[in-house]
CSV table of C-alpha atoms and ligand atoms in Angstrom, one decimal:
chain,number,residue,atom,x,y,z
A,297,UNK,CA,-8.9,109.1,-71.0
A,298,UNK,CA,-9.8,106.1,-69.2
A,299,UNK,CA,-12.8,104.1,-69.9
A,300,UNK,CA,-15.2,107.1,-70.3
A,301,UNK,CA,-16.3,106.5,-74.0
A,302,UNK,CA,-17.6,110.0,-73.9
A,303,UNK,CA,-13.8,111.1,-74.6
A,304,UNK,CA,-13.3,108.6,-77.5
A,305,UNK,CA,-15.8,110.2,-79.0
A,306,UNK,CA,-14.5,113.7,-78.5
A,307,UNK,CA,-11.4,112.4,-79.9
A,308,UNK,CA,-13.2,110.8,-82.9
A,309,UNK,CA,-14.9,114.5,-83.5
A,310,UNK,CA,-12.4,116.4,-83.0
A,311,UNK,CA,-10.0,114.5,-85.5
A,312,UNK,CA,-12.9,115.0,-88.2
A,313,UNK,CA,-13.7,118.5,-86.9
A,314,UNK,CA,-9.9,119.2,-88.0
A,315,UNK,CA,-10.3,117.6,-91.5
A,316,UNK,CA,-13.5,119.9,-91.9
A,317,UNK,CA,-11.7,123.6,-90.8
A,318,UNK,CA,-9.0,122.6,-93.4
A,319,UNK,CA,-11.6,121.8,-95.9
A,320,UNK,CA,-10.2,118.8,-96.9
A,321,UNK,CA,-12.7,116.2,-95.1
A,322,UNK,CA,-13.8,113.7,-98.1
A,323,UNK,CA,-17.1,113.4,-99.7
A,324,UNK,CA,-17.2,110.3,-101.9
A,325,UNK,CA,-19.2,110.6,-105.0
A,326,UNK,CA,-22.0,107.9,-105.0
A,327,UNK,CA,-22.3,106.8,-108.5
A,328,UNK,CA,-24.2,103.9,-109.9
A,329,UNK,CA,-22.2,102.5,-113.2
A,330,UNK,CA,-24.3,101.7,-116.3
A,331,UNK,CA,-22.5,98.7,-118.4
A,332,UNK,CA,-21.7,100.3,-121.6
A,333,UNK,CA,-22.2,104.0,-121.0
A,334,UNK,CA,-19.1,104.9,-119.4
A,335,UNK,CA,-17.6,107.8,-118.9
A,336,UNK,CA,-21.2,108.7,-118.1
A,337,UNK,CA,-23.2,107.5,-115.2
A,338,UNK,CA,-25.9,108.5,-112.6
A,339,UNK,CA,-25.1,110.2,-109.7
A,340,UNK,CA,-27.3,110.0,-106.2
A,341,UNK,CA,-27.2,113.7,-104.5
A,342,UNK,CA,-27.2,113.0,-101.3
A,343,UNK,CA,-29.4,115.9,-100.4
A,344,UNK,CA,-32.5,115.0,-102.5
A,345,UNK,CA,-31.7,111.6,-102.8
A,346,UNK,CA,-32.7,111.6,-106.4
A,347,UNK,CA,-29.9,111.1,-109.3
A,348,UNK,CA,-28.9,112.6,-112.3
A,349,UNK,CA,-26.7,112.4,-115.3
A,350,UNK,CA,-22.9,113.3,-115.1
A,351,UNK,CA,-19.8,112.6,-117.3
A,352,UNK,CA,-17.0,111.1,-115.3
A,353,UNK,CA,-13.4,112.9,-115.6
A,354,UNK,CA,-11.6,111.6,-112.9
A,355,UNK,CA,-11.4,107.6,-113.3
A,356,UNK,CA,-8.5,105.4,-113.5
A,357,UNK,CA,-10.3,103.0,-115.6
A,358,UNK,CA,-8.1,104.8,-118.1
A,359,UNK,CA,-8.7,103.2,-121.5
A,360,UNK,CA,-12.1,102.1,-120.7
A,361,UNK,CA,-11.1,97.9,-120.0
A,362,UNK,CA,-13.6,97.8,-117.2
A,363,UNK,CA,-16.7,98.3,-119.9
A,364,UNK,CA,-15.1,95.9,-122.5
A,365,UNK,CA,-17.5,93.4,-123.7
A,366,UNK,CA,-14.5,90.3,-123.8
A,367,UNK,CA,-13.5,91.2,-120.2
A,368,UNK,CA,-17.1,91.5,-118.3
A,369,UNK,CA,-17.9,88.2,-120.7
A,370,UNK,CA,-14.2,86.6,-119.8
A,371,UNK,CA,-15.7,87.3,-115.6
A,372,UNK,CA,-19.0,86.1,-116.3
A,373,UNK,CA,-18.0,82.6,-118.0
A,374,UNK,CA,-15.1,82.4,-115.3
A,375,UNK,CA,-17.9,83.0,-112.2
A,376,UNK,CA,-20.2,80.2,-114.1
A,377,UNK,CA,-17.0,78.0,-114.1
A,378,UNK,CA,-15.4,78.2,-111.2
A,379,UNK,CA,-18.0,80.0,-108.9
A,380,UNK,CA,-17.7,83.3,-106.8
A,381,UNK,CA,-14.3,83.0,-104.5
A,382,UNK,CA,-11.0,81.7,-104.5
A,383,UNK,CA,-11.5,80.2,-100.8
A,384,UNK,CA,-8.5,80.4,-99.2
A,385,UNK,CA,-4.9,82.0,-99.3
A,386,UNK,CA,-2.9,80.8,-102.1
A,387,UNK,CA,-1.0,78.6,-99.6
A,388,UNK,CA,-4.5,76.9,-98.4
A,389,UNK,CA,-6.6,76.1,-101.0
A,390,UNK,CA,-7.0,79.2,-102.9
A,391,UNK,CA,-4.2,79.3,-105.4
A,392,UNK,CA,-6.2,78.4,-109.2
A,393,UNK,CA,-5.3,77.1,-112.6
A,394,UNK,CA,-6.8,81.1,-113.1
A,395,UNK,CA,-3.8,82.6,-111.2
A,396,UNK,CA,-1.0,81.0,-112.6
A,397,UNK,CA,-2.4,81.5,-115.8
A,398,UNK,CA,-2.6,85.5,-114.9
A,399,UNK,CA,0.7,85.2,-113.7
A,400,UNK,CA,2.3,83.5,-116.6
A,401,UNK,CA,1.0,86.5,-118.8
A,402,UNK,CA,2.1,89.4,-116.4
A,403,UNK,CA,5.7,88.1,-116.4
A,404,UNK,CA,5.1,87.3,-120.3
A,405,UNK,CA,3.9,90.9,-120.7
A,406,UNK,CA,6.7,92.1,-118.6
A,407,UNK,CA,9.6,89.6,-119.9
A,408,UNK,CA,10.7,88.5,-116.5
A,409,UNK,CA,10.8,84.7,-115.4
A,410,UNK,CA,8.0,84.9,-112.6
A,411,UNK,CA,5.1,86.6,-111.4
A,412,UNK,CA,3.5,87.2,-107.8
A,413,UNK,CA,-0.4,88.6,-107.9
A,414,UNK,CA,-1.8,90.4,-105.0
A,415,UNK,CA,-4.9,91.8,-104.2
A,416,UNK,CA,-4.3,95.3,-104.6
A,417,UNK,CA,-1.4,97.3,-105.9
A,418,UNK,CA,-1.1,98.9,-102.5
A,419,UNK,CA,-0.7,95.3,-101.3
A,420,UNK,CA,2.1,94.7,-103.5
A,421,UNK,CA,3.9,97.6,-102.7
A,422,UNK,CA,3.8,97.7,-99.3
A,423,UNK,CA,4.1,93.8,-98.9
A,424,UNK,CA,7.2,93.4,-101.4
A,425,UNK,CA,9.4,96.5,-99.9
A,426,UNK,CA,8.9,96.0,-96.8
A,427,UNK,CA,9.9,92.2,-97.3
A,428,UNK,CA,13.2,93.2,-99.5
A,429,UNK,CA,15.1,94.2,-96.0
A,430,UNK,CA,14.3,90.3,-94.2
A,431,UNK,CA,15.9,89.5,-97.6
A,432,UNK,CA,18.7,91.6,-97.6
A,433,UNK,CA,19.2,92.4,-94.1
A,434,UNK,CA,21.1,96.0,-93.8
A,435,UNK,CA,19.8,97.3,-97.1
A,436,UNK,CA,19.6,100.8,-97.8
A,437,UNK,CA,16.3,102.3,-99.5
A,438,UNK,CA,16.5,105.2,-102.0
A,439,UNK,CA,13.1,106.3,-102.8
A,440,UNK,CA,11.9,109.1,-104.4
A,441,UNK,CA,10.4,112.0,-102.1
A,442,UNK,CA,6.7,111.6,-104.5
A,443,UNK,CA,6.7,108.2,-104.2
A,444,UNK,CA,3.0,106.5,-103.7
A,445,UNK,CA,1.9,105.7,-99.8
A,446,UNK,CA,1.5,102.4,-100.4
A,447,UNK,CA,5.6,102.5,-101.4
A,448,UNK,CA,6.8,104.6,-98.6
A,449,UNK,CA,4.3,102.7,-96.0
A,450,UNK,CA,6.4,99.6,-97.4
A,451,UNK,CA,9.4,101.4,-97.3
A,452,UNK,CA,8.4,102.3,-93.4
A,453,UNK,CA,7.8,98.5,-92.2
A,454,UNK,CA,11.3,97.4,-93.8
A,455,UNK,CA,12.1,99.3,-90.4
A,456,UNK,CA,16.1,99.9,-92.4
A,457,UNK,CA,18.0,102.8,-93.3
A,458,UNK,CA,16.5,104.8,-95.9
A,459,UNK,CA,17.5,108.2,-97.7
A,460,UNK,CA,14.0,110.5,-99.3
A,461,UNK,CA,15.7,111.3,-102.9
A,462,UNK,CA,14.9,114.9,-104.3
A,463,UNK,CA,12.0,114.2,-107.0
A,464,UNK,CA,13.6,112.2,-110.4
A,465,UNK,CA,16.6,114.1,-109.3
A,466,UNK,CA,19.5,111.8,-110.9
A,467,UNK,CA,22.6,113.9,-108.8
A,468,UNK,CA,20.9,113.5,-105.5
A,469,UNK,CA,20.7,110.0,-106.3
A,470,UNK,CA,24.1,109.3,-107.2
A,471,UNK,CA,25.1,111.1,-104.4
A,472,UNK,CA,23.8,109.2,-102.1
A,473,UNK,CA,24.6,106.2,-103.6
A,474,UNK,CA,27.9,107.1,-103.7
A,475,UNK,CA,27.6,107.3,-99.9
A,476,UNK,CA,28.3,103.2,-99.6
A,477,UNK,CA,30.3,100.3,-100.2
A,478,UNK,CA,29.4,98.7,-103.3
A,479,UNK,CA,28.6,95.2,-101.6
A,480,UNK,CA,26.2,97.3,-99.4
A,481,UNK,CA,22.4,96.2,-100.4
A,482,UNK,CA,20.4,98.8,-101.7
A,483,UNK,CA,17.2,99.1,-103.1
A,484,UNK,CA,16.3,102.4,-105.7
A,485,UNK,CA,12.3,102.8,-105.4
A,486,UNK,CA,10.9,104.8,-107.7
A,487,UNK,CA,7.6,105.4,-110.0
A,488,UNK,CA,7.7,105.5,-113.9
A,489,UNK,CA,4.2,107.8,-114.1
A,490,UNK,CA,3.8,109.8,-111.1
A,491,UNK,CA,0.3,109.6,-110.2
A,492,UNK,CA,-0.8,113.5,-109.2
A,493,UNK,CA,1.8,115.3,-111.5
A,494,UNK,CA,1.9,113.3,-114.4
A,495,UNK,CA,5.5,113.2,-115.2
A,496,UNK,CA,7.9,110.6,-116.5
A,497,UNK,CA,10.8,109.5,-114.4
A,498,UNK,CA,14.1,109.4,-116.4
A,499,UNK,CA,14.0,105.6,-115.7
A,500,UNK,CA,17.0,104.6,-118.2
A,501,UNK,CA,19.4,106.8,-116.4
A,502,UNK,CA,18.3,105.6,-112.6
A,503,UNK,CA,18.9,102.1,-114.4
A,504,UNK,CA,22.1,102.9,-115.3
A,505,UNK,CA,23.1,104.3,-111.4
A,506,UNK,CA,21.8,101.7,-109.8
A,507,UNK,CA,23.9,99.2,-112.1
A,508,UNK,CA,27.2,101.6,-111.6
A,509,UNK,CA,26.3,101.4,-107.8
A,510,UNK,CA,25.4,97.8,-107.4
A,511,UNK,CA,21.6,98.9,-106.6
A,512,UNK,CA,18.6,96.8,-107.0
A,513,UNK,CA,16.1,98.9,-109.2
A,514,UNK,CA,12.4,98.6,-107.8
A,515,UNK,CA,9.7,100.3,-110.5
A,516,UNK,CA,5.9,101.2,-109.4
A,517,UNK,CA,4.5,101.2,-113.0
A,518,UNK,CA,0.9,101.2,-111.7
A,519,UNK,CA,0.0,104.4,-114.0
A,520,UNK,CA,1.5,103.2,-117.1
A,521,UNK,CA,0.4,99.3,-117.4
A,522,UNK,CA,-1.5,98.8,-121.0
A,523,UNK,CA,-1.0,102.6,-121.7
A,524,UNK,CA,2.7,102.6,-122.8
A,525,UNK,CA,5.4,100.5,-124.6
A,526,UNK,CA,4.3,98.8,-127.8
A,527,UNK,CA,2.7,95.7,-125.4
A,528,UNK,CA,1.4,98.0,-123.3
A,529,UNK,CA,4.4,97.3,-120.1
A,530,UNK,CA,5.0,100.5,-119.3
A,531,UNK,CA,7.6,103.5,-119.1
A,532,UNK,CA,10.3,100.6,-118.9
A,533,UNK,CA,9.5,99.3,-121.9
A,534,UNK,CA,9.3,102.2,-124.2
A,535,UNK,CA,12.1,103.4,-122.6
A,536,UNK,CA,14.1,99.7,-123.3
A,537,UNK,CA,15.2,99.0,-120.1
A,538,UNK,CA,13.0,96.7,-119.3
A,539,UNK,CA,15.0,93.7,-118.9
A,540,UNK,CA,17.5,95.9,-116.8
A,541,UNK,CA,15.3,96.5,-114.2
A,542,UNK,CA,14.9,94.0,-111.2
A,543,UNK,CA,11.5,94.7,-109.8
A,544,UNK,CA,8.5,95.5,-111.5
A,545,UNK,CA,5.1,96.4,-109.7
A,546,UNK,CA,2.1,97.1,-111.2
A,547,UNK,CA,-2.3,97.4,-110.8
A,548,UNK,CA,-4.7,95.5,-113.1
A,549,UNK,CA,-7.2,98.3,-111.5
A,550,UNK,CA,-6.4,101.0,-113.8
A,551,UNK,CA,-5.6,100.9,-117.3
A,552,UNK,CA,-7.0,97.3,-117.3
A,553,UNK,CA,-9.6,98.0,-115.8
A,554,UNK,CA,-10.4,95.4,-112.7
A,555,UNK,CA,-8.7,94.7,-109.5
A,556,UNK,CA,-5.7,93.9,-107.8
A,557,UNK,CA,-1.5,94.2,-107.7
A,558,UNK,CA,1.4,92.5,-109.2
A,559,UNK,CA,4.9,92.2,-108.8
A,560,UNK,CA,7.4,90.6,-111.9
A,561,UNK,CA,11.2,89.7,-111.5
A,562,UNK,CA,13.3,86.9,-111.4
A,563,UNK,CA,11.7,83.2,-110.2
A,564,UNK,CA,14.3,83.5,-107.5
A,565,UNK,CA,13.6,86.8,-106.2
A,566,UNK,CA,9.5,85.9,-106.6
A,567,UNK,CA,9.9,82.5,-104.7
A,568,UNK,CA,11.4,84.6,-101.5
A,569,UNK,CA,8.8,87.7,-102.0
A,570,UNK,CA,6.3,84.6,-101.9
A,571,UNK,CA,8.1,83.0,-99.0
A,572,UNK,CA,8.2,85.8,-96.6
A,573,UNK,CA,5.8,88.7,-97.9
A,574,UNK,CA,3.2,88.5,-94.9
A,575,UNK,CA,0.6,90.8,-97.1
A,576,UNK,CA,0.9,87.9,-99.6
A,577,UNK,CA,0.7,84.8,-97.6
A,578,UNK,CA,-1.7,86.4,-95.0
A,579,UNK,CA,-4.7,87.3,-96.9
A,580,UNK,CA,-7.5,85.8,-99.2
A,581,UNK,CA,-6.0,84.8,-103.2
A,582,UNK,CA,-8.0,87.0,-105.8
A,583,UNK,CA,-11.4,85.4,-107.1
A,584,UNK,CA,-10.5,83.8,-110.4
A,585,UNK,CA,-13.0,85.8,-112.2
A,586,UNK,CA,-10.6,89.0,-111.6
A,587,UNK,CA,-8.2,87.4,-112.6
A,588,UNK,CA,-9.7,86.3,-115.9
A,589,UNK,CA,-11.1,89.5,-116.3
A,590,UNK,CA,-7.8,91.1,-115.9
A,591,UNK,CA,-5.9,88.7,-118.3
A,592,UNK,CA,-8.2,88.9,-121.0
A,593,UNK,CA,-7.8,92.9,-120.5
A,594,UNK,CA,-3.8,92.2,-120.5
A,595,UNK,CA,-4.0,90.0,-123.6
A,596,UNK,CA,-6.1,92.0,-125.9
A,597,UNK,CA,-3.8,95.2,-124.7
A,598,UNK,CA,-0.6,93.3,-125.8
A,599,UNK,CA,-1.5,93.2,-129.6
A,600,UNK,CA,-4.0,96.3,-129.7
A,601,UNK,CA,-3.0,100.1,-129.9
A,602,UNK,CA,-6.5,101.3,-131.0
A,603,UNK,CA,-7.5,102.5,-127.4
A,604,UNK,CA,-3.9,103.5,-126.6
A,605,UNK,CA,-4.5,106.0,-129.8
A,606,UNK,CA,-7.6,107.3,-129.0
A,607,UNK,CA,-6.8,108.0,-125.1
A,608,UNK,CA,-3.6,110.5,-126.7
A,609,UNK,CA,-6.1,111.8,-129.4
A,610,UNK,CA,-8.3,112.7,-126.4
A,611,UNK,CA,-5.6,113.8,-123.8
A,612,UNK,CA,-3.9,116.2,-126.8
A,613,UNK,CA,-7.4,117.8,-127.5
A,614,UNK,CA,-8.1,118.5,-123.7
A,615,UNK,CA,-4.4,120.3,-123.5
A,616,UNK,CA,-5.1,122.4,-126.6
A,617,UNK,CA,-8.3,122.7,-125.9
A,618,UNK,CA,-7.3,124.4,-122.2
A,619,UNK,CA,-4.8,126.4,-123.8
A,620,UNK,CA,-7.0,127.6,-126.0
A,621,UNK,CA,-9.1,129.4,-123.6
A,622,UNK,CA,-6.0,130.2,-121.1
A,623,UNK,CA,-6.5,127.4,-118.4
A,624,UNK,CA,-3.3,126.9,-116.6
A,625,UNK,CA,-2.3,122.7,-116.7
A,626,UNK,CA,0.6,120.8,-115.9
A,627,UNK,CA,2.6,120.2,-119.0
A,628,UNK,CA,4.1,116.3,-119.1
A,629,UNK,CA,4.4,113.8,-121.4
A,630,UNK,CA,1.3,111.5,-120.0
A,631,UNK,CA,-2.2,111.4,-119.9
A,632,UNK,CA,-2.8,112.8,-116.6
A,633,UNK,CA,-3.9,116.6,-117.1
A,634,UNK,CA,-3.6,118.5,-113.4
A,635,UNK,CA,-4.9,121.8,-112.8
A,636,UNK,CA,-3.7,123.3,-109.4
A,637,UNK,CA,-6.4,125.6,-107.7
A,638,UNK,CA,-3.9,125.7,-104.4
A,639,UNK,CA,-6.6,126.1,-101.7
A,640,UNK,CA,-8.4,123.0,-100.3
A,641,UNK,CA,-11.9,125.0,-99.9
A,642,UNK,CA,-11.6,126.5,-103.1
A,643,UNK,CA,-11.1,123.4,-104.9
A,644,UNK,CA,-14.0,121.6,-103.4
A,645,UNK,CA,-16.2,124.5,-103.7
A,646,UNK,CA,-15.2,124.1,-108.1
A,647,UNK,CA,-15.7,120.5,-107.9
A,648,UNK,CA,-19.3,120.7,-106.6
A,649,UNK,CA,-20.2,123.9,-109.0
A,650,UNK,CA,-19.3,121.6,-112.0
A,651,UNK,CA,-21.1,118.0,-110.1
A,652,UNK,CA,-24.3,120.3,-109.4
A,653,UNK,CA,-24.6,122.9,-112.2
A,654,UNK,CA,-23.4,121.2,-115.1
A,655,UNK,CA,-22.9,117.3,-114.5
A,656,UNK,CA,-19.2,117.4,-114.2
A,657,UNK,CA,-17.6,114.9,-112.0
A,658,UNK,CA,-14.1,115.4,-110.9
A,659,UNK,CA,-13.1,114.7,-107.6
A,660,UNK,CA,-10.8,117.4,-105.9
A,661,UNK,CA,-7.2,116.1,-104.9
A,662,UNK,CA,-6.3,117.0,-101.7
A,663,UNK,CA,-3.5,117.2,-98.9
A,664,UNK,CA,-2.3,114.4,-98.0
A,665,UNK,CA,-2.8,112.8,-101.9
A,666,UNK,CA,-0.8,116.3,-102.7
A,667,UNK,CA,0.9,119.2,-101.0
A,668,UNK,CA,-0.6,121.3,-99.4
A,669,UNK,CA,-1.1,124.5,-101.7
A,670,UNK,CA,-1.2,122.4,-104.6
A,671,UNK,CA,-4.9,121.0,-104.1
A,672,UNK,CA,-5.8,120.4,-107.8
A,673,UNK,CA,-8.6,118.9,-110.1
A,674,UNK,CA,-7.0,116.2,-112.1
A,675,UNK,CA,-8.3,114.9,-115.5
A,676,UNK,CA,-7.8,111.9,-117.0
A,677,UNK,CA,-9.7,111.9,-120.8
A,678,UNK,CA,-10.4,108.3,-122.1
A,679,UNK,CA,-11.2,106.7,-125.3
A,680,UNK,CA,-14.4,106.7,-124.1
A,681,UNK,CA,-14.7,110.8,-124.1
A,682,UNK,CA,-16.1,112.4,-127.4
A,683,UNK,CA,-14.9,115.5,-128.4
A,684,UNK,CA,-18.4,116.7,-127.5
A,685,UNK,CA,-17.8,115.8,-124.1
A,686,UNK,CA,-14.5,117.8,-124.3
A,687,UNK,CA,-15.7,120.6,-125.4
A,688,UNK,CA,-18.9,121.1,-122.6
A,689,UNK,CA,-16.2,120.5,-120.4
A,690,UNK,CA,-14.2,123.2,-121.3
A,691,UNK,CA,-17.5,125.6,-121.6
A,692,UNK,CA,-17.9,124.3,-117.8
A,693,UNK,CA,-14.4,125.1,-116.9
A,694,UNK,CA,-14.7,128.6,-118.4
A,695,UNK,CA,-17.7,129.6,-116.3
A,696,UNK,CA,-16.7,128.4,-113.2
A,697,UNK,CA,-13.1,129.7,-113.6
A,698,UNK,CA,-15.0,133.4,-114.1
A,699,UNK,CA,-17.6,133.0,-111.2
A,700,UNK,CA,-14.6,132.1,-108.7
A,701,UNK,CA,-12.2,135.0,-110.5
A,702,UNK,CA,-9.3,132.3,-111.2
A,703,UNK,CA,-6.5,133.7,-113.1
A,704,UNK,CA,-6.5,132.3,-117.0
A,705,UNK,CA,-2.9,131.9,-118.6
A,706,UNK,CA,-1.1,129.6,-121.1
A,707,UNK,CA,0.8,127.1,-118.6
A,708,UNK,CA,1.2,126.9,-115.3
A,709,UNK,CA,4.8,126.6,-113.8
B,184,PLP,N1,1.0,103.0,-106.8
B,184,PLP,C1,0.6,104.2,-107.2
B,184,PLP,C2,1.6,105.1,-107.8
B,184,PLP,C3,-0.8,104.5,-107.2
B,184,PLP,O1,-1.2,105.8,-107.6
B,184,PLP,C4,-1.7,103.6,-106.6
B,184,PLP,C5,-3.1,104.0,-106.5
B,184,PLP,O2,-3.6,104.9,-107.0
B,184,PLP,C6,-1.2,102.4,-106.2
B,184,PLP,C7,0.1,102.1,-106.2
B,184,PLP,C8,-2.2,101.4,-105.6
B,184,PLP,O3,-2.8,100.7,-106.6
B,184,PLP,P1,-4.2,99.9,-106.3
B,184,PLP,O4,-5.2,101.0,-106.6
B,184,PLP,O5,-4.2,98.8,-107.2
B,184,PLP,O6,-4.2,99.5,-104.9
């Protein structure tokens, strides 16, 4: 190419032009947030640069945390306290009396010894598993083949051996475990809610492989912090197994609604992650308003099961209400509802019908996020939803599905 920057740009449209002809170039959705009103908000068309009204459907903001009064208060007092910033990594002069007291509650909520905050759970992810194999040099990863990016990027940069496990598919896994020695290090990576699907990994029974194996169990729980277990831990806990597993990852971005990763385990196994994790020691601590914001969320989701309640109320009457009118969904035992349209165009072409013509936002998931041919809109009702809201959006659903002749049946496959 040489120095002509002509050809960089070429290169730069002709990389976009690709995303474009498979219809799966991304349009983010400008919203502006109103304190209080969530799920609804105002929406700025792009084209007319005016806004108007829509319902969110698609947030991670799950239970609604990122609108509750004690968290936005619990950020404000801490930003009149302490001021905007950490200012430094933790290791230089950014590590608070606000983190360790986050920290102390995430491996409280967890029952582990120790807990290790970073700024995203992508961060966490990729920074912990790809740190496991300086501390266990040789170690063999197991991860499941719908494992998040963030796990297999991790997984990538450990730069060891690694074996892609059919999907929660407890044979292949023991079969490949039974592939080595027991002293052998190996690492089982797997997530408790899967993100696009919405199912439940069997997490019990991988624990109980990994300890016939001599495997370390590593859990992504991002999509199930606050929402299940009687505290609110996750699939682990519901499941009580827990305490068996050795790793536990987590978001404070989703169900509690404000920013940032987490890892819980063992002080010793926390002091090396902390030690040698370059995506920890390398980057700015979180501002100790997040992290009051997201304790307070933590705390109040340990004792209380009210918005827990409400979000299944709401997930159950979506389902029935979409097999009511013959909708196909995903069936799973979470709260994520997909519905597969299987053609990238198609599905964008749905999305903006329901953003323009009837104030629907739902974003449509594409290739890489899925497989191809499984491009999907995925729902994720709140406590925040009223069974109003439900109910327009399955009127919505019903005309679009008619003006793009989608087929209607009980369940999908
Ligand atoms: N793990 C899974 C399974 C996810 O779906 C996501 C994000 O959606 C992450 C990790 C990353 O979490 P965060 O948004 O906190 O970076």
């Amino acid at each position: 190419m040489g120095k002509n920057c002509r050809s960089y740009d070429e290169l730069i449209d002709k990389s976009i032009n690709q995303l474009h002809t498979e219809g799966r170039y991304r349009v983010f959705a400008d919203l502006k947030r109103i304190k209080g009103q969530y799920p609804k908000a105002k929406f700025l068309d792009p084209e007319t640069g005016t806004t108007r009204d829509v319902t969110i459907w698609c947030s991670n903001d799950y239970l609604g945390m990122g609108q509750n009064e004690s968290v936005i208060k619990a950020m404000k007092h801490t930003i009149d306290e302490a001021g905007a910033g950490a200012g430094g990594t933790r290791n230089i002069s950014g590590s608070t009396i606000y983190h360790k007291c986050l920290e102390n509650s995430l491996a409280d909520l967890h029952g582990k010894e120790s807990a290790l905050l970073f700024t995203s759970g992508y961060n966490s992810n990729e920074a912990t598993l790809s740190t496991l194999a300086k501390i266990f040099p040789d170690c063999v990863f197991f991860s499941d083949e719908l494992n998040h990016a963030s796990m297999i990027q991790g997984i990538r940069n450990a730069r060891t051996k690694k074996h892609i496990l059919k999907h929660n598919d407890l044979k292949d896994l023991e079969e490949l475990l039974a592939l080595y020695p027991i002293d052998m290090p190996k690492v089982i990576a797997f997530e408790s809610v899967y993100s696009m699907d919405g199912d439940i990994a069997p997490v019990e029974d991988i624990v109980a492989l990994a300890k016939k194996y001599n495997a370390l169990t590593y859990i992504d729980e991002v999509h199930a912090v606050g929402m299940y277990g009687p505290r609110g831990a996750g699939i682990a806990e519901q499941q009580g197994c827990m305490d068996q597993i050795d790793i536990i990852e987590g978001t404070l971005a989703k169900a509690y609604g404000v920013m940032g990763g987490y890892i819980t385990a063992s002080a010793k196994m926390i002091d090396a992650i902390r030690s040698y994790a370059s995506g920890f020691i390398f980057t700015t601590a979180l501002p100790p308003a997040l992290c009051m914001g997201a304790f307070t969320a933590i705390e109040h989701l340990k004792t209380s099961n009210a918005e827990r309640e409400l979000q299944r109320q709401r997930v159950q009457q979506t389902r029935d209400a979409l097999d009511k009118v013959m909708i196909p969904h995903f069936d799973n035992d979470s709260h994520i509802i997909p519905v597969i349209v299987g053609d990238p165009k198609l599905c964008k072409a749905i999305t903006d019908d329901l953003m323009d013509d009837y104030g629907i936002y739902v974003q449509p998931i594409n290739y890489p996020t899925v497989p191809r041919g499984t491009e999907r809109l995925r729902f994720t009702p709140s406590p925040v939803h009223t069974e109003a809201d439900i109910d327009y959006l399955i009127q919505s659903l019903i005309a679009v599905w008619h003006k793009y002749d989608l087929r209607f049946y009980s369940h999908a496959a």
